[in-house]
mmCIF file of C-alpha atoms in Angstrom:
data_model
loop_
_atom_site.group_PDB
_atom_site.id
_atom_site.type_symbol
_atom_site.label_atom_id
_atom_site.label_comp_id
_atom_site.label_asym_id
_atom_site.label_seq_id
_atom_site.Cartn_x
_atom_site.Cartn_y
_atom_site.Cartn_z
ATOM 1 C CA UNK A 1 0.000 0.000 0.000
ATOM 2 C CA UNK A 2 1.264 2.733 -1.136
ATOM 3 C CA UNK A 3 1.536 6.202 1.484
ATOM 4 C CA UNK A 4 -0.557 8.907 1.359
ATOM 5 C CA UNK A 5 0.723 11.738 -0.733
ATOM 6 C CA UNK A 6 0.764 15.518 1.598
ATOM 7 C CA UNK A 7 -0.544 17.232 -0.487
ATOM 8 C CA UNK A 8 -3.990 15.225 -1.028
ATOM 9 C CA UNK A 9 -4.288 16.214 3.057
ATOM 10 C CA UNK A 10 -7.250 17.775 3.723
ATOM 11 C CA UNK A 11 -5.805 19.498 6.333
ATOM 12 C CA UNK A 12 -3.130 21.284 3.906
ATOM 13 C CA UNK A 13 -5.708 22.594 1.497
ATOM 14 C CA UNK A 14 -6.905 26.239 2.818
ATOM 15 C CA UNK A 15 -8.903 28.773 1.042
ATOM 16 C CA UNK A 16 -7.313 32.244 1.918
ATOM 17 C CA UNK A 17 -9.957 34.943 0.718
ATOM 18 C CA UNK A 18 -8.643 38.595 -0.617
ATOM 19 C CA UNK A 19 -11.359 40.271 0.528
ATOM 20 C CA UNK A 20 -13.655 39.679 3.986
ATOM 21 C CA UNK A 21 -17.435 38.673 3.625
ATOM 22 C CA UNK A 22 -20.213 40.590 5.115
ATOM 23 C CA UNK A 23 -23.057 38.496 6.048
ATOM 24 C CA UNK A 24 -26.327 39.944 3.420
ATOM 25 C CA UNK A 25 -29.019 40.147 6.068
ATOM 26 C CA UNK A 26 -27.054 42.643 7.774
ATOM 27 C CA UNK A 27 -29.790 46.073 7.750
ATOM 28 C CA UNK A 28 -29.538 49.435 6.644
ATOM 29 C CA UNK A 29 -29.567 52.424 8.745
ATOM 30 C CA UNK A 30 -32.550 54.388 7.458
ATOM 31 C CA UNK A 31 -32.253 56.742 10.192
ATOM 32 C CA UNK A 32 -31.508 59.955 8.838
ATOM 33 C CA UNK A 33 -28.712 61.980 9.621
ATOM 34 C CA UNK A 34 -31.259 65.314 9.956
ATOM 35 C CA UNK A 35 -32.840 63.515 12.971
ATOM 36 C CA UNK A 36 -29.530 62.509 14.449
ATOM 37 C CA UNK A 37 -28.140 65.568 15.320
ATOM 38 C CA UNK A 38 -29.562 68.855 15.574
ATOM 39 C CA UNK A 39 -27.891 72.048 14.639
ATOM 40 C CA UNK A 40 -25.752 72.851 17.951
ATOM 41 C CA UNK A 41 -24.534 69.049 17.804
ATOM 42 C CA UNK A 42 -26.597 67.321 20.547
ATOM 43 C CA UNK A 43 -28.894 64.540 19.234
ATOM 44 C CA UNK A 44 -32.809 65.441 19.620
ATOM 45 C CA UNK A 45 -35.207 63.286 21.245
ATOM 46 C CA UNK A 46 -36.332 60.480 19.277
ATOM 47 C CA UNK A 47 -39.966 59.569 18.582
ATOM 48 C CA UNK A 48 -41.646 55.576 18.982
ATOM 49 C CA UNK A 49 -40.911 54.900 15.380
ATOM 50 C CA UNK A 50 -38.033 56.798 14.407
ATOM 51 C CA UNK A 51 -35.352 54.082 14.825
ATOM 52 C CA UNK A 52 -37.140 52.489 11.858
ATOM 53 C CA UNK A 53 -37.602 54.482 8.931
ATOM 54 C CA UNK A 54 -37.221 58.058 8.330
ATOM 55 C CA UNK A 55 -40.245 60.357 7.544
ATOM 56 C CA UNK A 56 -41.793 59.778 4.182
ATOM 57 C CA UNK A 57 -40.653 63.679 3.370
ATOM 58 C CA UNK A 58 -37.156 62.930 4.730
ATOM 59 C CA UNK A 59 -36.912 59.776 1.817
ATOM 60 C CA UNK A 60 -38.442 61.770 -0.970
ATOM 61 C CA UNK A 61 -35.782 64.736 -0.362
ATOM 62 C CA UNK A 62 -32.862 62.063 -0.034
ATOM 63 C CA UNK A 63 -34.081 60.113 -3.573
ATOM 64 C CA UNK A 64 -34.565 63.734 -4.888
ATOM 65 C CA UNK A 65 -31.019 64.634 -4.359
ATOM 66 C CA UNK A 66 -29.907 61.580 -6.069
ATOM 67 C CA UNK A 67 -31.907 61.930 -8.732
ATOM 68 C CA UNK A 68 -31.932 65.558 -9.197
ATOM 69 C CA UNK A 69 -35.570 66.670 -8.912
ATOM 70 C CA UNK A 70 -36.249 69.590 -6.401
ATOM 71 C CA UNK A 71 -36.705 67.785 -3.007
ATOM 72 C CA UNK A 72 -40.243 68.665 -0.653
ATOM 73 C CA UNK A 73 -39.866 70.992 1.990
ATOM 74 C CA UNK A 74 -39.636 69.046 5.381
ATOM 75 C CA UNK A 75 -41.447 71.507 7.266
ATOM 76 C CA UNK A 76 -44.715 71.421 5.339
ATOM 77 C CA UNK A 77 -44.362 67.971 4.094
ATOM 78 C CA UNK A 78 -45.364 65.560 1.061
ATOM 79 C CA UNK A 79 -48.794 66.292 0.296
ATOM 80 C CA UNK A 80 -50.455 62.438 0.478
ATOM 81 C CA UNK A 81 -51.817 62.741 -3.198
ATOM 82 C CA UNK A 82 -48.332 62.912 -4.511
ATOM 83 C CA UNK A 83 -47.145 59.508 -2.508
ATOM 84 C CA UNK A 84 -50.675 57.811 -3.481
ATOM 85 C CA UNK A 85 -49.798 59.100 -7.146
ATOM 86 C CA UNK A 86 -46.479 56.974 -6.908
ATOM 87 C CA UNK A 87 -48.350 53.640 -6.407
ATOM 88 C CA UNK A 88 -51.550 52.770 -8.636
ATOM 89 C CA UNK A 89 -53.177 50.600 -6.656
ATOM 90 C CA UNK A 90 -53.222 52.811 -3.522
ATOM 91 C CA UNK A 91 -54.421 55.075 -5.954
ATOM 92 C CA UNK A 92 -57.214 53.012 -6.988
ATOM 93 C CA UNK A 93 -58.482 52.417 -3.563
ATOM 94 C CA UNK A 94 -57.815 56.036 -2.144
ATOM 95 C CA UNK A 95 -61.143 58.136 -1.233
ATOM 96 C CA UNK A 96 -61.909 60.701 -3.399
ATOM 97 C CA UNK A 97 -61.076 63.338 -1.000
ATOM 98 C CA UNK A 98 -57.310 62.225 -1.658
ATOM 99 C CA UNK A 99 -57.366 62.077 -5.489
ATOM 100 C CA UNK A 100 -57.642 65.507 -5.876
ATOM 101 C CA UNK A 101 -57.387 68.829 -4.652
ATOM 102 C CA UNK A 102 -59.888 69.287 -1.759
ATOM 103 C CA UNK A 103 -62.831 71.113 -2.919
ATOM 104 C CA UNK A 104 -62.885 74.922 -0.687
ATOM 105 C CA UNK A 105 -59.250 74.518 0.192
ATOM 106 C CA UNK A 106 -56.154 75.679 -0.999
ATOM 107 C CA UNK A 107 -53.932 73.259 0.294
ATOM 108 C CA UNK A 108 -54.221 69.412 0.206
ATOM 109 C CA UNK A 109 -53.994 67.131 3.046
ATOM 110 C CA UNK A 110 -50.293 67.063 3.961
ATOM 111 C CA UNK A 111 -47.747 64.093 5.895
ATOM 112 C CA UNK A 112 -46.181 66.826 7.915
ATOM 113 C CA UNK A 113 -45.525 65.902 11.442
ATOM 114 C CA UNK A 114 -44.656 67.808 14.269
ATOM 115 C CA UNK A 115 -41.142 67.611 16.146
ATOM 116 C CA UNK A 116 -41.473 65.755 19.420
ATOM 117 C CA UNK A 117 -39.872 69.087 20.875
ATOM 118 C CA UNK A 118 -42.549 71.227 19.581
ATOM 119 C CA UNK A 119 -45.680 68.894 20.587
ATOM 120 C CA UNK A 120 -46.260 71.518 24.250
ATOM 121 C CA UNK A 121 -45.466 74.542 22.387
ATOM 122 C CA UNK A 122 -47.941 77.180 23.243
ATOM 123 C CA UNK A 123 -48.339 80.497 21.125
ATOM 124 C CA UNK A 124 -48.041 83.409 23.379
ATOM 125 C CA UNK A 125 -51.316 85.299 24.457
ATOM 126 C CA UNK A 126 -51.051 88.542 26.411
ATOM 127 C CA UNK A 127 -54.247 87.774 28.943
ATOM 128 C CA UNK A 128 -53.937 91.753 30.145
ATOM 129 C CA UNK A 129 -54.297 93.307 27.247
ATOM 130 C CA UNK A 130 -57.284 95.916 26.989
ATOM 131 C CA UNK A 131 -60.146 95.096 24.984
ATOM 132 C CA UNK A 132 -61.457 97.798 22.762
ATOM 133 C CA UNK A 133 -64.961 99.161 24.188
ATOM 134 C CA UNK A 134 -67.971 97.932 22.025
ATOM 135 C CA UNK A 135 -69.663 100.329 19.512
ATOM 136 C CA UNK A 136 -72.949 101.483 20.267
ATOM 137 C CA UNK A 137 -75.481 99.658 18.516
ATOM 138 C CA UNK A 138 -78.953 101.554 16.995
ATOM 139 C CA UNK A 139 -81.781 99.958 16.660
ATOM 140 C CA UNK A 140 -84.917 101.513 14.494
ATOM 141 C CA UNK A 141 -88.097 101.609 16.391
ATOM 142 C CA UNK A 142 -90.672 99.728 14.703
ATOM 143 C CA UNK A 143 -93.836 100.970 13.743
ATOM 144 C CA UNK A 144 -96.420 98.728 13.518
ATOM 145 C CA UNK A 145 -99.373 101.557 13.126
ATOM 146 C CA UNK A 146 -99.286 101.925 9.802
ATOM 147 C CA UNK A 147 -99.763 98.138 9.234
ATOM 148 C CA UNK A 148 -96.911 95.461 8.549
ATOM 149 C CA UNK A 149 -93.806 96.047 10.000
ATOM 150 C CA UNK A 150 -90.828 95.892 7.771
ATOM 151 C CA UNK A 151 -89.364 92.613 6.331
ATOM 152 C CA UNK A 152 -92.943 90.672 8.133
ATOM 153 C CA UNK A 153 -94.890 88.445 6.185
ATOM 154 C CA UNK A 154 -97.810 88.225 8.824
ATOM 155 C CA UNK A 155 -99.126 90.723 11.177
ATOM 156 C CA UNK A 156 -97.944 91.110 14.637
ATOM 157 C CA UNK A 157 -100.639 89.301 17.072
ATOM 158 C CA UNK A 158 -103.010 92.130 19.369
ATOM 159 C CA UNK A 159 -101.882 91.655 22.880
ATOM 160 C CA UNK A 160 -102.258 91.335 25.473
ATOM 161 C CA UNK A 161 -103.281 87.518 23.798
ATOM 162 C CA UNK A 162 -106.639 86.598 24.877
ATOM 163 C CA UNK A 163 -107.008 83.098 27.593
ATOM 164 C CA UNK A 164 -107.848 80.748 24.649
ATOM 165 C CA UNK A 165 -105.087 81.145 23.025
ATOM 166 C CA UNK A 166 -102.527 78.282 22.805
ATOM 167 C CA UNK A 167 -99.463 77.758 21.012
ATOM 168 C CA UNK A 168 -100.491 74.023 19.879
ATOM 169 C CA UNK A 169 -103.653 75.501 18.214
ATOM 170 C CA UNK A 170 -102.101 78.615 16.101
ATOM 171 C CA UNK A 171 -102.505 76.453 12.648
ATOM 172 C CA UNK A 172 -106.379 75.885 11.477
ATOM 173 C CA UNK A 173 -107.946 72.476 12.601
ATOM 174 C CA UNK A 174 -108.475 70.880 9.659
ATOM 175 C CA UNK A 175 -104.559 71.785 8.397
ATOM 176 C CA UNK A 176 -103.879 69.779 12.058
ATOM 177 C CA UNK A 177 -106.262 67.045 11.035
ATOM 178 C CA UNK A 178 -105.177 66.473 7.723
ATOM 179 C CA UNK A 179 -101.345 66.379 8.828
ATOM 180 C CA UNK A 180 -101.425 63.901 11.553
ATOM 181 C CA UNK A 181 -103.540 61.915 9.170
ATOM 182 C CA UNK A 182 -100.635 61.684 6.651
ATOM 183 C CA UNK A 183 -98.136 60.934 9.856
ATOM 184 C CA UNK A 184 -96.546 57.651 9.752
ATOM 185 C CA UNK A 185 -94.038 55.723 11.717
ATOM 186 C CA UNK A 186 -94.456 59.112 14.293
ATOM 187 C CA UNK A 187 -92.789 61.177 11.610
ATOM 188 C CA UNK A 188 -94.693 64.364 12.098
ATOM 189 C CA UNK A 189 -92.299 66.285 10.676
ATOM 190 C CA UNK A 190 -92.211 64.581 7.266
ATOM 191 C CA UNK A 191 -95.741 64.543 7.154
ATOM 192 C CA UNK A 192 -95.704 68.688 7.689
ATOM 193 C CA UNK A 193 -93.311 69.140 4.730
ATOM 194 C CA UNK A 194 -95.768 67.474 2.873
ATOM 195 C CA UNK A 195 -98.854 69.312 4.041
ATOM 196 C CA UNK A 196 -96.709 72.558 3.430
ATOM 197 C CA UNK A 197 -95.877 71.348 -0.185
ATOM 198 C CA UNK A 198 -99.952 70.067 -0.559
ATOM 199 C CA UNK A 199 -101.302 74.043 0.266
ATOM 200 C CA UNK A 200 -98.472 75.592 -2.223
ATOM 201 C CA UNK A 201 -99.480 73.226 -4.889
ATOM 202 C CA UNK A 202 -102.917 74.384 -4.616
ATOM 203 C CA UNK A 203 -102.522 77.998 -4.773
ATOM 204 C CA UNK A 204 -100.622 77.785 -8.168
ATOM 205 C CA UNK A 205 -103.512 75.077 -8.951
ATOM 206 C CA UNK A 206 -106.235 77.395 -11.531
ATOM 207 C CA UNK A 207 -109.987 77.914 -11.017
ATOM 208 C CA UNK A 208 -111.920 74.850 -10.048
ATOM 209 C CA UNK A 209 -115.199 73.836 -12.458
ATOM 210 C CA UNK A 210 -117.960 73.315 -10.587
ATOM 211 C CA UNK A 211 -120.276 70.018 -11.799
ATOM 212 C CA UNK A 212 -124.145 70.139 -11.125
ATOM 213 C CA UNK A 213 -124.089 66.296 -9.993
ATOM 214 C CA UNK A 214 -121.648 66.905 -7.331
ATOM 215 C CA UNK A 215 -122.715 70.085 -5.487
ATOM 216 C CA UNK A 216 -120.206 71.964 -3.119
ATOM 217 C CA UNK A 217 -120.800 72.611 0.463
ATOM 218 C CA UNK A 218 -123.109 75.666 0.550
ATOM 219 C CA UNK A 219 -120.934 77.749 3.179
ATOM 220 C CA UNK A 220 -117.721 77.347 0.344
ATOM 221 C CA UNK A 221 -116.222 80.598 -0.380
ATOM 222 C CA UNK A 222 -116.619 81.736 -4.079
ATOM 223 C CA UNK A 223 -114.542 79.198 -6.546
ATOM 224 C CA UNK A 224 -112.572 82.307 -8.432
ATOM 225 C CA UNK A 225 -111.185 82.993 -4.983
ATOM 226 C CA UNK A 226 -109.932 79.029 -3.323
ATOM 227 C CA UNK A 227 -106.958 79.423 -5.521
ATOM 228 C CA UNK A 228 -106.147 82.345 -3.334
ATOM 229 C CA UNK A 229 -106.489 80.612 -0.231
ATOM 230 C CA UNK A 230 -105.328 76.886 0.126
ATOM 231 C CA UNK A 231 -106.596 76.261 3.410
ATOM 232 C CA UNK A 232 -110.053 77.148 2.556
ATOM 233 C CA UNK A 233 -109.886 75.035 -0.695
ATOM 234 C CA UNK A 234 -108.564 72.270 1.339
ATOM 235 C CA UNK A 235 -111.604 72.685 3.999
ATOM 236 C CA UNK A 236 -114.020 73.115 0.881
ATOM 237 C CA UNK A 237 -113.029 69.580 -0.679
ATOM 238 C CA UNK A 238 -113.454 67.885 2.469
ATOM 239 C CA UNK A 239 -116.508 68.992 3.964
ATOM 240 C CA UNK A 240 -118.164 68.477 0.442
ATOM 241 C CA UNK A 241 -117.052 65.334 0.369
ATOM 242 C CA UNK A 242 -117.524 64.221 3.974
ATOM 243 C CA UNK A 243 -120.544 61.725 4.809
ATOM 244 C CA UNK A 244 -122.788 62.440 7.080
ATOM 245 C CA UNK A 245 -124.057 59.298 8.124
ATOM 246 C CA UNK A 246 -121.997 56.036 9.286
ATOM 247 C CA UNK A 247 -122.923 52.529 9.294
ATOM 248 C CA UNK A 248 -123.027 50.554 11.858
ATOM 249 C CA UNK A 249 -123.709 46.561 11.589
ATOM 250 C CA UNK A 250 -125.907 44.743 14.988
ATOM 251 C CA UNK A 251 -127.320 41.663 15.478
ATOM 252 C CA UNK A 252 -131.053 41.794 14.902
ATOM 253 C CA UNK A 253 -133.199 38.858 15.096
ATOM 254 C CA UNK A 254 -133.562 35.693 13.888
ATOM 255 C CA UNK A 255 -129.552 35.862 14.200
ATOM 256 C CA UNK A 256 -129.477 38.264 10.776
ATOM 257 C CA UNK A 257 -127.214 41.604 10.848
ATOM 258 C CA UNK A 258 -128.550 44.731 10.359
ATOM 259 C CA UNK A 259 -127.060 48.058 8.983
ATOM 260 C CA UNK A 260 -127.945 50.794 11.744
ATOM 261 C CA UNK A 261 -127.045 54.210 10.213
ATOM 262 C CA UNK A 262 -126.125 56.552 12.901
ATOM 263 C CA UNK A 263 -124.903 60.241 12.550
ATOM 264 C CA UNK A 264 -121.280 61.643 12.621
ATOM 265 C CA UNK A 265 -119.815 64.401 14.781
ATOM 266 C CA UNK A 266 -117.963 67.597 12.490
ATOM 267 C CA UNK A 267 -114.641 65.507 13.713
ATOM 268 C CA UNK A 268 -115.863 62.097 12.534
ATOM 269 C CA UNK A 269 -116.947 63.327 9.168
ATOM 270 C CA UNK A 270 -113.584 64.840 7.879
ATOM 271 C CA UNK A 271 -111.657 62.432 8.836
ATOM 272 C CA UNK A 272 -113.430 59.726 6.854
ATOM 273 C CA UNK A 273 -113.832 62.094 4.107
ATOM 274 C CA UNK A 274 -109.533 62.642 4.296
ATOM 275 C CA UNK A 275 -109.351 59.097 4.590
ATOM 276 C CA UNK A 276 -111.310 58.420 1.162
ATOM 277 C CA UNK A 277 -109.043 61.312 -0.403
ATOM 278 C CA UNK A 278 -105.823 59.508 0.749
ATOM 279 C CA UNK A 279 -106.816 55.967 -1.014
ATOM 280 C CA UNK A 280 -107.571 57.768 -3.822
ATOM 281 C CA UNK A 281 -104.487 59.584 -4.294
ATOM 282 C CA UNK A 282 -102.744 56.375 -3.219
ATOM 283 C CA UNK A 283 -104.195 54.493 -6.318
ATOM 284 C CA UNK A 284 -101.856 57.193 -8.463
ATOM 285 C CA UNK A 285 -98.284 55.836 -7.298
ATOM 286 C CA UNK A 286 -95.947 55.830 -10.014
ATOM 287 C CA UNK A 287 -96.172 59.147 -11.374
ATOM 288 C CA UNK A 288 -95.889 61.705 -8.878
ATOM 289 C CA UNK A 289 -94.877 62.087 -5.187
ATOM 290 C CA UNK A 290 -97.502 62.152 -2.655
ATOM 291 C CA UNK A 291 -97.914 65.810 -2.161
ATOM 292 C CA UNK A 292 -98.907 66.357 -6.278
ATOM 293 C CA UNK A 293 -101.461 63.220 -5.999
ATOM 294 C CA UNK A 294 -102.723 64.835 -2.737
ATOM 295 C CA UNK A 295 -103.307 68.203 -4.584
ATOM 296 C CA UNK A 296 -104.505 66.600 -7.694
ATOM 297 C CA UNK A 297 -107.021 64.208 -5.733
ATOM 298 C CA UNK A 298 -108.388 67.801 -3.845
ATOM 299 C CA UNK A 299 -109.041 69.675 -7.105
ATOM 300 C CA UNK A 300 -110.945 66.561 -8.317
ATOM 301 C CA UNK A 301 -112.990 66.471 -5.394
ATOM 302 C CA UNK A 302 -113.942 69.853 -5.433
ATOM 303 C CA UNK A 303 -114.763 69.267 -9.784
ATOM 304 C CA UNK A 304 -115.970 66.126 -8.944
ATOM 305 C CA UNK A 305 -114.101 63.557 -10.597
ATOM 306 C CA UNK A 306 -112.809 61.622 -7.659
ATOM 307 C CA UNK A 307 -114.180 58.155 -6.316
ATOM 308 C CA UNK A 308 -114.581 59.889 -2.745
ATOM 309 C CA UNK A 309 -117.852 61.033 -4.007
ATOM 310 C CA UNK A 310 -119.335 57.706 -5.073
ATOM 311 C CA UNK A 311 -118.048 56.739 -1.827
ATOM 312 C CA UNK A 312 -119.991 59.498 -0.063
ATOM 313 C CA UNK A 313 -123.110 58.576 -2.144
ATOM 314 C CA UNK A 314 -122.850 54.745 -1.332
ATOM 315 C CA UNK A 315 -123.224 55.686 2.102
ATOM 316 C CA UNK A 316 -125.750 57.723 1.803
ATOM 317 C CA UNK A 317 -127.656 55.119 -0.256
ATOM 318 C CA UNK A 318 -127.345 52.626 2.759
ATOM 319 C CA UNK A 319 -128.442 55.049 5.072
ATOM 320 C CA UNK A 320 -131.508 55.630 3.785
ATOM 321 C CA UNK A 321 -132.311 52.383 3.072
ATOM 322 C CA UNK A 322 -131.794 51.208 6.265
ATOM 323 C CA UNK A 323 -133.139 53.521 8.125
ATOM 324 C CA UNK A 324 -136.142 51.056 9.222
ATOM 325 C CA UNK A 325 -133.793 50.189 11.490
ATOM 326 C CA UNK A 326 -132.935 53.159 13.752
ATOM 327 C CA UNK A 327 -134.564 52.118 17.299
ATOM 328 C CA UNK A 328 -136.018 55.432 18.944
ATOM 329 C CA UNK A 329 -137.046 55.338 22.301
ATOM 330 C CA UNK A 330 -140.147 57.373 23.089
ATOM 331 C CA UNK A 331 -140.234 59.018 25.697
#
């Protein structure tokens, strides 16, 4: 056997490198040498997530150096829509507010943030200075003899107010009757908007036709004039309209039902009369809201041409034939 040859030793064979190896996971030192030292030489206090990365406005003025574009100003910052602009798909998901410029403004939304230092600074405010007396104010006397005063749309009320008067009760009854009719879900307030919309409909509405078969409520104000005032052409439709009889089903004998008709208060009438005006104007969804069907359904009453009045006449019709019925106790 022949011997072993040195320099086949593995222990003679060394690999002498020229230059030394630096492991690759070693990491950079973002940390920018603005935040390291301030300008008399003594490092500044460091914020939670400085030691990281720098401040987006301190990278983009280092890259802008190298690549020779005019770096941001670090006291006002990048404005956001320029680092969104950078990446599209941030872009794509940004709110609107960020795409652009924001609308009133004159400055977009900025990455500025404050120096640690500067986070309890306080501007100065000199508490004893003198304030400047106030200017004496003139106010015209108003002069309600004559009439309106100026800039009113409705007279001034004669006081001292008389004991009936109440604040609930200032709007006319069948206005309040009519509106909490129309409220649903509690919303009073929505159903106001649209009684407000219903009377201003109506006063731009023209001249009602009168028709012999359906004859308006003898105490109506002239028809040239409802235009002029919505309430009353409101009231007008709905006591015409209004039955004045109800029906009322008992048990009568030989286990049979009979129709009792039985009168209705002032109260009871309108509301089944604004009750029949409400289906009616329901039965026109698709083509107006319900303020315009309302208004619509209340000139037709008042020409009549709505189904309220065969309605009313139906009624009527019962009434009288049933009234065989009515028990009266003599006396």
């Amino acid at each position: 056997m022949s011997p072993r040859t040195l320099l086949l030793r593995p222990q003679c064979v060394r690999i002498r490198s020229l230059h030394p190896i630096q492991p690759s996971f070693l990491l950079r030192n973002y940390t920018s040498s603005a935040s390291l030292s301030s300008p008399g030489g003594n490092p500044t206090v460091k914020g939670p997530n400085q030691d990281v990365l720098p401040h987006v406005s301190e990278e983009a003025a280092e890259i802008a150096k190298i690549t020779g574009e005019t770096p941001p100003e670090i006291d006002q910052g990048t404005p956001i829509s320029e680092v969104i602009k950078r990446d599209p798909q941030a872009f794509k998901k940004a709110p609107g507010v960020l795409k652009g410029a924001t609308p009133g403004s004159k400055r977009e939304y900025s990455t500025a943030s404050l120096s640690p230092e500067n986070d309890n600074v306080v501007d100065a405010v000199n508490i004893n200075a003198q304030i400047p007396p106030a200017q004496d104010v003139q106010v015209d006397d108003v002069d309600i003899s004559g009439g309106l005063p100026k800039g009113a749309k409705f007279p001034l009320p004669d006081l001292p107010l008389p004991p009936t008067a109440n604040l609930h009760h200032r709007y006319s009854p069948v206005v309040e009757q009519v509106t909490n009719l129309l409220t649903r879900d509690g919303k009073k307030a929505t159903a106001q908007s649209i009684m407000t919309m219903v009377l201003s409909l109506l006063r731009v509405k023209g001249t009602p036709k009168l028709n012999p078969r359906t004859p308006i409520i003898p105490t109506a104000p002239p028809l040239e004039s409802l235009p002029q005032n919505p309430v009353a052409y409101l009231q007008t439709a709905i006591d015409s309209v209004a039955p004045l009889m109800r029906i009322r089903s008992t048990k009568g004998s030989g286990g049979f039902r009979e129709s009792v008709p039985s009168p209705l208060a002032l109260k009871q009438r309108r509301r089944k009369a604004v009750m029949w005006i409400i289906d009616a104007a329901d039965k026109k969804k698709g083509r107006m809201n319900l303020a315009e069907r309302l208004a619509d359904e209340i000139v037709a009453v008042v020409e009549g041409r709505s189904s309220a009045w065969e309605k009313r006449q139906q009624v009527h019709k019962t009434a009288v034939a049933s009234r065989a019925n009515v028990r009266v106790k003599v006396m």
